[in-house]
Amino acid sequence: MPRFGVLGPLTIESPPGRRTTPRGDHQRALLAVLLLNANTSVPVDALVETLWPDTPPKSYSSNLHTYVSRLRARFEGLEIVRDPHGYRLVVAPADLDLLSFREAAAAGKAAARAGDPAARVSAHYRRALAEWRGPVLSGLHVPRLDADIARLESERLAAFEDCVDAELSDGRHGELAGELQAMITEHPLRERLAAQLMIALHRAGRQADSLAVHRDLRATLVEELGVEPGAEVRRVHAAVLRGEDPVPSAKTAPVFPICQLPPDIADLAGRESEIAKLSALLGESKGVPVAVITGEPGAGKSTLAVTTAHRLRRSFPDGQLFVPLAGASAPRELADVLGDLLRALGVTGPAIPDDVEARAAVYRGRLADRRVLVVLDDAASPEQVRALLPGTPGSAVLITSRQRLSGLAGADRLPLAPLTGAEAMALLARLAGPGRVGAERADAERIAKACGNLPLALRIAGSRLAMRPGLPLGKLAGKLEDEVSRLDELQVSDLQVRGSIALSYQALSPAARRAFRLIGRCRTLDLPAWAVSTLIDDDGADEAIDELVEASLLEATGLDPTGEQRFRVHDLVRVFATELGRALETHAERVATVAKVSDAALCLADTAARRLPRTVPMPLSDHDVPAQPLAGELVERLLRDPGTWFSVERANLVTAVSSLCAVGWRRKALRILERLSAYLYLHSHHTDMRTAYETLRDAAREAGDRHIVVIAEANLTVLLHVRGEYELAAEGYRECSKELAELGDISAQAWVETNLARCLVGLGRAGESLHAATQARELSTVDESGAYARQAESAALHRLGKIAEALEIDRRSLAHARERGDERQLGVALQGLSWSLMLDGRLDEALETIEESVRVLRRTTAKSALAKSLRTQGAILAGAGRRDGAVKAYEHARRLAGALEERPRELSCTRAIAASWIGDGHADRAIPVLRQCLDEFRAMGGKPATALTLHVLRRAYEAAGETKAAEAAGEEAKRLEVPHDANASTLVRLLLSLTEPAPA
């Protein structure tokens, strides 16, 4: 086995007496970091950062493996083990100078404690110090190892000082003076070295030189640190002045290492990524690293700090100080804090200065050149912290605070969010028992959600469950879901969420307190700046917001895609703010504030919706829309891209609908939802649309608001229609139309009749469809609704074989669309006209028209209309014999329809693509797909679509040689055919053309 050396230049003796080093900087650096962590697993991330401190190559993993393999090959007997955590170099203490040094130094310390003769103690230390050949890894600079190297130098100094103590007690002062003089030149602030040198010189009869050492030390300490020498140096100095032998006083227990940390918590859940980040920040070798953990009340800041400090104990061998500052309740006086710290560090009685600055200077002096982790818990302000920062590299500071401590320069901040869902469940399981939580998991998830995944709240809930083993989780969940009593439930023993938040609230200025209460009136947890400013409505709003952010009661989460600042408020914090609002403000004041912000949201949604392409949802009404309360410049910035604004505020607007219904403002909820639906339908967010309209319908039904009930039902029927549930949709449309006629809402009735006409076409009832479309056109009070009615009328005429009449309607629709300049309307009108031209046998004109439709619609966000035009393009290209182009158009249309959850259109495209497989000789592949299409079309009740599918399936059976199945499919298709349906007959011809083999 080779013998390795790191206490000096990196060396390897293999065989003994022959020293060598690895080739290449990367191999040397890799070996160095493994040796400094001998017999300990080094994570791959740490190795990668060591080898490539800037940017690792993409092949870093394979490169690292190569370097390890080369080291093993070059040095026989070198054992580098790969384990789940990283790489570990296995070496015996005798084969590494660092381990030999530590082993001998530990033996010297043990011998001194056991009272062994001084010569034996000294021998152990001298054997340890003999392992040092110079500075650690001299000639090899690896930035990531700087902190480790500094720690090793501290170990060497401590071993040397312990050795000198033993040799002075053995009367060997004469041989020590020169060695001590050299060491103090390297470390002029090291008081223990100075005291030892003064003793050695005095005993050698050099009193003047001994006093000169004191004079030089004092001058250096005063000039560089502003402190006087410590008690031991002063004692030795006094003895020298008196001419007495400065024999060390009775040995007291050493101050260092010191550990004041509270016990580590046994049931910590999660936070591993945060601990890793803090460990990396505090392990930096430059200056004194300072990390600040910030977060809302109850986030678990102190728990995280204590756990991190325990894990870092080996990195700070001189100790860990824990300082409770009580910043959230009654911030401690700095003088008292420093007094406690100095006493803990061995400074007692008159040695503790009266002046605060002098105490801070002595504190820094005690920590000079040591590696101590200082944990400052619950800091109130930067001023309370600055005097407690060590003055020399080696130590580090970990701070917890509800404040961000923005004025603390050079500090790294870690905002502490609530736990993840999995972490919250793990914590509940540890507190209440994994079996119990596993058996009632759904209710446990309700508890975690009601607690907002906040550790303090979860700990209280878990403790209550642990105290009452028979309490069903569902019962506690029900209590916590009631906002009025939630904070009452979240208290046990001396733990309570309300009190924790109240401490932060009480520290606010009056303006910030008011702002906090106002924000509590908004039920959404993710707030845009425009909403927060509207709620506060005060010239000092920005200052109040900044104060709330600084106090961690409001979190600034960054800019959204519209460029607006976003804020987050924890649900339990919002509940507390709501409680305060109910207690301190009148009902009228609360209503006025909510009205203001809901007016702003409605106006923004109205403007945004009018800038979107028009889709199926009901035409927008100007009724009940207030004047825009926001500045025009802000509105334009927010709505520069209306689709982006809706995507950002979608969840908030859905929540707003529910909240407005809850307070009885159903009409405003309807107006917001009508506008939001323009976006939701366009992007196929059908679930949100269904949830919101069901909430609105149920609230209106309970209040007896018949008009809003039928409007909500009409929109829910649209969602049945788009899913292909034609029979249910037709029934729903008829019922809504009848209700709207009785209520006298002609505009809404026209819209419903248009949708009914389209639905009846899908059911193959063209005559009824034409009647509904004509009625819709006659009822229409706005041009936009009339255009949609005309499109439905044209589709019905196609099914009745009245192509000339359909062409006339489509030409008028196109002229109207070109006049309006709306690209979506233009693209839709072109699609309608192209299909009428195709049915009229004018193929070239149809091709030219549909190509323009696709080009126009590609420039818009109207994906549904584009999917329809692409499907039409596929059919027309098939008629033109352009088989490849037809299939590509159908495939593109199917992808769009699938993404939009438009199942009928997706199925019709799938049918056409399957038809092309028959022509490619793959009928066996097409048959199961066509059967699936057939089953779904039958379930939808779409007779024309069912008949078309049967025609294609018949051709597939014929190609596969299944004659009987082909005859049965053909007979059923004939039974379903409708006389004079030009649309169906043309589509049959075009689809069957795809089943023909492609020309050679």
PDB file of N, CA and C in Angstrom, residues 503-560:
ATOM      1  N   LEU A 503     -47.350  38.073  16.881  1.00  0.00           N
ATOM      2  CA  LEU A 503     -46.093  38.744  17.234  1.00  0.00           C
ATOM      3  C   LEU A 503     -45.570  39.565  16.061  1.00  0.00           C
ATOM      4  N   SER A 504     -45.657  39.012  14.854  1.00  0.00           N
ATOM      5  CA  SER A 504     -45.193  39.745  13.673  1.00  0.00           C
ATOM      6  C   SER A 504     -46.112  40.925  13.369  1.00  0.00           C
ATOM      7  N   TYR A 505     -47.426  40.716  13.530  1.00  0.00           N
ATOM      8  CA  TYR A 505     -48.385  41.784  13.247  1.00  0.00           C
ATOM      9  C   TYR A 505     -48.184  42.962  14.200  1.00  0.00           C
ATOM     10  N   GLN A 506     -47.962  42.680  15.469  1.00  0.00           N
ATOM     11  CA  GLN A 506     -47.825  43.749  16.464  1.00  0.00           C
ATOM     12  C   GLN A 506     -46.590  44.598  16.241  1.00  0.00           C
ATOM     13  N   ALA A 507     -45.603  44.057  15.547  1.00  0.00           N
ATOM     14  CA  ALA A 507     -44.376  44.819  15.296  1.00  0.00           C
ATOM     15  C   ALA A 507     -44.499  45.756  14.100  1.00  0.00           C
ATOM     16  N   LEU A 508     -45.647  45.727  13.393  1.00  0.00           N
ATOM     17  CA  LEU A 508     -45.816  46.545  12.193  1.00  0.00           C
ATOM     18  C   LEU A 508     -46.203  47.977  12.549  1.00  0.00           C
ATOM     19  N   SER A 509     -45.968  48.877  11.593  1.00  0.00           N
ATOM     20  CA  SER A 509     -46.455  50.252  11.725  1.00  0.00           C
ATOM     21  C   SER A 509     -47.962  50.264  11.508  1.00  0.00           C
ATOM     22  N   PRO A 510     -48.670  51.313  11.936  1.00  0.00           N
ATOM     23  CA  PRO A 510     -50.130  51.370  11.728  1.00  0.00           C
ATOM     24  C   PRO A 510     -50.528  51.217  10.268  1.00  0.00           C
ATOM     25  N   ALA A 511     -49.765  51.841   9.358  1.00  0.00           N
ATOM     26  CA  ALA A 511     -50.110  51.749   7.927  1.00  0.00           C
ATOM     27  C   ALA A 511     -49.965  50.322   7.419  1.00  0.00           C
ATOM     28  N   ALA A 512     -48.904  49.648   7.853  1.00  0.00           N
ATOM     29  CA  ALA A 512     -48.697  48.265   7.410  1.00  0.00           C
ATOM     30  C   ALA A 512     -49.734  47.333   8.023  1.00  0.00           C
ATOM     31  N   ARG A 513     -50.170  47.611   9.258  1.00  0.00           N
ATOM     32  CA  ARG A 513     -51.229  46.792   9.875  1.00  0.00           C
ATOM     33  C   ARG A 513     -52.520  46.903   9.063  1.00  0.00           C
ATOM     34  N   ARG A 514     -52.863  48.129   8.672  1.00  0.00           N
ATOM     35  CA  ARG A 514     -54.074  48.326   7.868  1.00  0.00           C
ATOM     36  C   ARG A 514     -53.953  47.568   6.545  1.00  0.00           C
ATOM     37  N   ALA A 515     -52.787  47.695   5.898  1.00  0.00           N
ATOM     38  CA  ALA A 515     -52.582  47.011   4.622  1.00  0.00           C
ATOM     39  C   ALA A 515     -52.711  45.499   4.800  1.00  0.00           C
ATOM     40  N   PHE A 516     -52.180  44.986   5.896  1.00  0.00           N
ATOM     41  CA  PHE A 516     -52.247  43.549   6.179  1.00  0.00           C
ATOM     42  C   PHE A 516     -53.698  43.088   6.300  1.00  0.00           C
ATOM     43  N   ARG A 517     -54.503  43.853   7.010  1.00  0.00           N
ATOM     44  CA  ARG A 517     -55.916  43.483   7.179  1.00  0.00           C
ATOM     45  C   ARG A 517     -56.662  43.546   5.846  1.00  0.00           C
ATOM     46  N   LEU A 518     -56.339  44.529   5.032  1.00  0.00           N
ATOM     47  CA  LEU A 518     -57.012  44.666   3.734  1.00  0.00           C
ATOM     48  C   LEU A 518     -56.674  43.501   2.810  1.00  0.00           C
ATOM     49  N   ILE A 519     -55.423  43.101   2.814  1.00  0.00           N
ATOM     50  CA  ILE A 519     -55.013  41.979   1.961  1.00  0.00           C
ATOM     51  C   ILE A 519     -55.743  40.709   2.370  1.00  0.00           C
ATOM     52  N   GLY A 520     -56.063  40.593   3.661  1.00  0.00           N
ATOM     53  CA  GLY A 520     -56.789  39.425   4.151  1.00  0.00           C
ATOM     54  C   GLY A 520     -58.173  39.279   3.571  1.00  0.00           C
ATOM     55  N   ARG A 521     -58.708  40.344   2.995  1.00  0.00           N
ATOM     56  CA  ARG A 521     -60.062  40.263   2.412  1.00  0.00           C
ATOM     57  C   ARG A 521     -60.073  39.568   1.063  1.00  0.00           C
ATOM     58  N   CYS A 522     -58.899  39.394   0.479  1.00  0.00           N
ATOM     59  CA  CYS A 522     -58.813  38.754  -0.834  1.00  0.00           C
ATOM     60  C   CYS A 522     -58.500  37.275  -0.626  1.00  0.00           C
ATOM     61  N   ARG A 523     -59.373  36.403  -1.093  1.00  0.00           N
ATOM     62  CA  ARG A 523     -59.232  34.974  -0.804  1.00  0.00           C
ATOM     63  C   ARG A 523     -58.137  34.303  -1.621  1.00  0.00           C
ATOM     64  N   THR A 524     -57.659  34.955  -2.667  1.00  0.00           N
ATOM     65  CA  THR A 524     -56.595  34.355  -3.470  1.00  0.00           C
ATOM     66  C   THR A 524     -55.258  34.519  -2.751  1.00  0.00           C
ATOM     67  N   LEU A 525     -54.409  33.505  -2.855  1.00  0.00           N
ATOM     68  CA  LEU A 525     -53.129  33.528  -2.149  1.00  0.00           C
ATOM     69  C   LEU A 525     -52.003  34.067  -3.018  1.00  0.00           C
ATOM     70  N   ASP A 526     -52.205  34.066  -4.345  1.00  0.00           N
ATOM     71  CA  ASP A 526     -51.203  34.583  -5.277  1.00  0.00           C
ATOM     72  C   ASP A 526     -51.731  35.900  -5.835  1.00  0.00           C
ATOM     73  N   LEU A 527     -51.149  37.001  -5.383  1.00  0.00           N
ATOM     74  CA  LEU A 527     -51.725  38.312  -5.684  1.00  0.00           C
ATOM     75  C   LEU A 527     -50.824  39.131  -6.605  1.00  0.00           C
ATOM     76  N   PRO A 528     -51.411  39.740  -7.659  1.00  0.00           N
ATOM     77  CA  PRO A 528     -50.631  40.678  -8.468  1.00  0.00           C
ATOM     78  C   PRO A 528     -50.551  42.041  -7.781  1.00  0.00           C
ATOM     79  N   ALA A 529     -49.530  42.807  -8.134  1.00  0.00           N
ATOM     80  CA  ALA A 529     -49.332  44.109  -7.485  1.00  0.00           C
ATOM     81  C   ALA A 529     -50.524  45.030  -7.711  1.00  0.00           C
ATOM     82  N   TRP A 530     -51.159  44.947  -8.894  1.00  0.00           N
ATOM     83  CA  TRP A 530     -52.295  45.851  -9.157  1.00  0.00           C
ATOM     84  C   TRP A 530     -53.441  45.574  -8.179  1.00  0.00           C
ATOM     85  N   ALA A 531     -53.639  44.294  -7.817  1.00  0.00           N
ATOM     86  CA  ALA A 531     -54.706  43.959  -6.873  1.00  0.00           C
ATOM     87  C   ALA A 531     -54.359  44.423  -5.464  1.00  0.00           C
ATOM     88  N   VAL A 532     -53.091  44.237  -5.062  1.00  0.00           N
ATOM     89  CA  VAL A 532     -52.668  44.664  -3.726  1.00  0.00           C
ATOM     90  C   VAL A 532     -52.793  46.178  -3.588  1.00  0.00           C
ATOM     91  N   SER A 533     -52.326  46.908  -4.605  1.00  0.00           N
ATOM     92  CA  SER A 533     -52.403  48.373  -4.556  1.00  0.00           C
ATOM     93  C   SER A 533     -53.858  48.849  -4.541  1.00  0.00           C
ATOM     94  N   THR A 534     -54.723  48.157  -5.290  1.00  0.00           N
ATOM     95  CA  THR A 534     -56.137  48.531  -5.316  1.00  0.00           C
ATOM     96  C   THR A 534     -56.787  48.287  -3.950  1.00  0.00           C
ATOM     97  N   LEU A 535     -56.426  47.187  -3.317  1.00  0.00           N
ATOM     98  CA  LEU A 535     -56.966  46.885  -1.988  1.00  0.00           C
ATOM     99  C   LEU A 535     -56.562  47.967  -0.977  1.00  0.00           C
ATOM    100  N   ILE A 536     -55.277  48.334  -0.985  1.00  0.00           N
ATOM    101  CA  ILE A 536     -54.772  49.296   0.008  1.00  0.00           C
ATOM    102  C   ILE A 536     -55.237  50.707  -0.313  1.00  0.00           C
ATOM    103  N   ASP A 537     -55.167  51.078  -1.598  1.00  0.00           N
ATOM    104  CA  ASP A 537     -55.696  52.364  -2.073  1.00  0.00           C
ATOM    105  C   ASP A 537     -55.220  53.529  -1.194  1.00  0.00           C
ATOM    106  N   ASP A 538     -53.898  53.678  -1.108  1.00  0.00           N
ATOM    107  CA  ASP A 538     -53.337  54.721  -0.258  1.00  0.00           C
ATOM    108  C   ASP A 538     -52.014  55.164  -0.869  1.00  0.00           C
ATOM    109  N   ASP A 539     -51.664  56.434  -0.683  1.00  0.00           N
ATOM    110  CA  ASP A 539     -50.410  56.940  -1.244  1.00  0.00           C
ATOM    111  C   ASP A 539     -49.197  56.200  -0.674  1.00  0.00           C
ATOM    112  N   GLY A 540     -49.326  55.712   0.540  1.00  0.00           N
ATOM    113  CA  GLY A 540     -48.206  55.007   1.169  1.00  0.00           C
ATOM    114  C   GLY A 540     -48.248  53.510   0.955  1.00  0.00           C
ATOM    115  N   ALA A 541     -48.961  53.063  -0.071  1.00  0.00           N
ATOM    116  CA  ALA A 541     -49.131  51.621  -0.292  1.00  0.00           C
ATOM    117  C   ALA A 541     -47.794  50.918  -0.510  1.00  0.00           C
ATOM    118  N   ASP A 542     -46.905  51.520  -1.305  1.00  0.00           N
ATOM    119  CA  ASP A 542     -45.623  50.866  -1.595  1.00  0.00           C
ATOM    120  C   ASP A 542     -44.816  50.648  -0.326  1.00  0.00           C
ATOM    121  N   GLU A 543     -44.794  51.657   0.551  1.00  0.00           N
ATOM    122  CA  GLU A 543     -44.029  51.531   1.801  1.00  0.00           C
ATOM    123  C   GLU A 543     -44.640  50.447   2.695  1.00  0.00           C
ATOM    124  N   ALA A 544     -45.971  50.393   2.745  1.00  0.00           N
ATOM    125  CA  ALA A 544     -46.628  49.372   3.566  1.00  0.00           C
ATOM    126  C   ALA A 544     -46.344  47.966   3.026  1.00  0.00           C
ATOM    127  N   ILE A 545     -46.384  47.827   1.700  1.00  0.00           N
ATOM    128  CA  ILE A 545     -46.094  46.532   1.082  1.00  0.00           C
ATOM    129  C   ILE A 545     -44.665  46.108   1.396  1.00  0.00           C
ATOM    130  N   ASP A 546     -43.717  47.044   1.271  1.00  0.00           N
ATOM    131  CA  ASP A 546     -42.311  46.730   1.573  1.00  0.00           C
ATOM    132  C   ASP A 546     -42.152  46.260   3.014  1.00  0.00           C
ATOM    133  N   GLU A 547     -42.876  46.896   3.942  1.00  0.00           N
ATOM    134  CA  GLU A 547     -42.772  46.515   5.350  1.00  0.00           C
ATOM    135  C   GLU A 547     -43.329  45.107   5.572  1.00  0.00           C
ATOM    136  N   LEU A 548     -44.431  44.785   4.899  1.00  0.00           N
ATOM    137  CA  LEU A 548     -45.007  43.444   5.033  1.00  0.00           C
ATOM    138  C   LEU A 548     -44.081  42.385   4.447  1.00  0.00           C
ATOM    139  N   VAL A 549     -43.422  42.705   3.337  1.00  0.00           N
ATOM    140  CA  VAL A 549     -42.468  41.766   2.739  1.00  0.00           C
ATOM    141  C   VAL A 549     -41.280  41.570   3.678  1.00  0.00           C
ATOM    142  N   GLU A 550     -40.776  42.672   4.237  1.00  0.00           N
ATOM    143  CA  GLU A 550     -39.641  42.588   5.157  1.00  0.00           C
ATOM    144  C   GLU A 550     -39.989  41.747   6.381  1.00  0.00           C
ATOM    145  N   ALA A 551     -41.255  41.817   6.826  1.00  0.00           N
ATOM    146  CA  ALA A 551     -41.694  41.070   8.007  1.00  0.00           C
ATOM    147  C   ALA A 551     -42.102  39.632   7.679  1.00  0.00           C
ATOM    148  N   SER A 552     -41.953  39.212   6.420  1.00  0.00           N
ATOM    149  CA  SER A 552     -42.296  37.850   5.974  1.00  0.00           C
ATOM    150  C   SER A 552     -43.778  37.526   6.122  1.00  0.00           C
ATOM    151  N   LEU A 553     -44.631  38.553   6.177  1.00  0.00           N
ATOM    152  CA  LEU A 553     -46.076  38.333   6.174  1.00  0.00           C
ATOM    153  C   LEU A 553     -46.621  38.356   4.748  1.00  0.00           C
ATOM    154  N   LEU A 554     -45.815  38.840   3.830  1.00  0.00           N
ATOM    155  CA  LEU A 554     -46.151  38.879   2.408  1.00  0.00           C
ATOM    156  C   LEU A 554     -44.869  38.526   1.673  1.00  0.00           C
ATOM    157  N   GLU A 555     -44.951  37.616   0.724  1.00  0.00           N
ATOM    158  CA  GLU A 555     -43.756  37.183   0.004  1.00  0.00           C
ATOM    159  C   GLU A 555     -43.787  37.696  -1.434  1.00  0.00           C
ATOM    160  N   ALA A 556     -42.752  38.413  -1.831  1.00  0.00           N
ATOM    161  CA  ALA A 556     -42.623  38.847  -3.224  1.00  0.00           C
ATOM    162  C   ALA A 556     -42.044  37.686  -4.022  1.00  0.00           C
ATOM    163  N   THR A 557     -42.822  37.142  -4.952  1.00  0.00           N
ATOM    164  CA  THR A 557     -42.411  35.920  -5.660  1.00  0.00           C
ATOM    165  C   THR A 557     -41.838  36.192  -7.042  1.00  0.00           C
ATOM    166  N   GLY A 558     -41.684  37.459  -7.430  1.00  0.00           N
ATOM    167  CA  GLY A 558     -41.093  37.769  -8.733  1.00  0.00           C
ATOM    168  C   GLY A 558     -42.100  38.343  -9.708  1.00  0.00           C
ATOM    169  N   LEU A 559     -41.630  38.566 -10.933  1.00  0.00           N
ATOM    170  CA  LEU A 559     -42.484  39.153 -11.968  1.00  0.00           C
ATOM    171  C   LEU A 559     -43.188  38.051 -12.753  1.00  0.00           C
ATOM    172  N   ASP A 560     -44.452  38.315 -13.106  1.00  0.00           N
ATOM    173  CA  ASP A 560     -45.155  37.354 -13.958  1.00  0.00           C
ATOM    174  C   ASP A 560     -44.897  37.716 -15.430  1.00  0.00           C
TER     175      ASP A 560
END
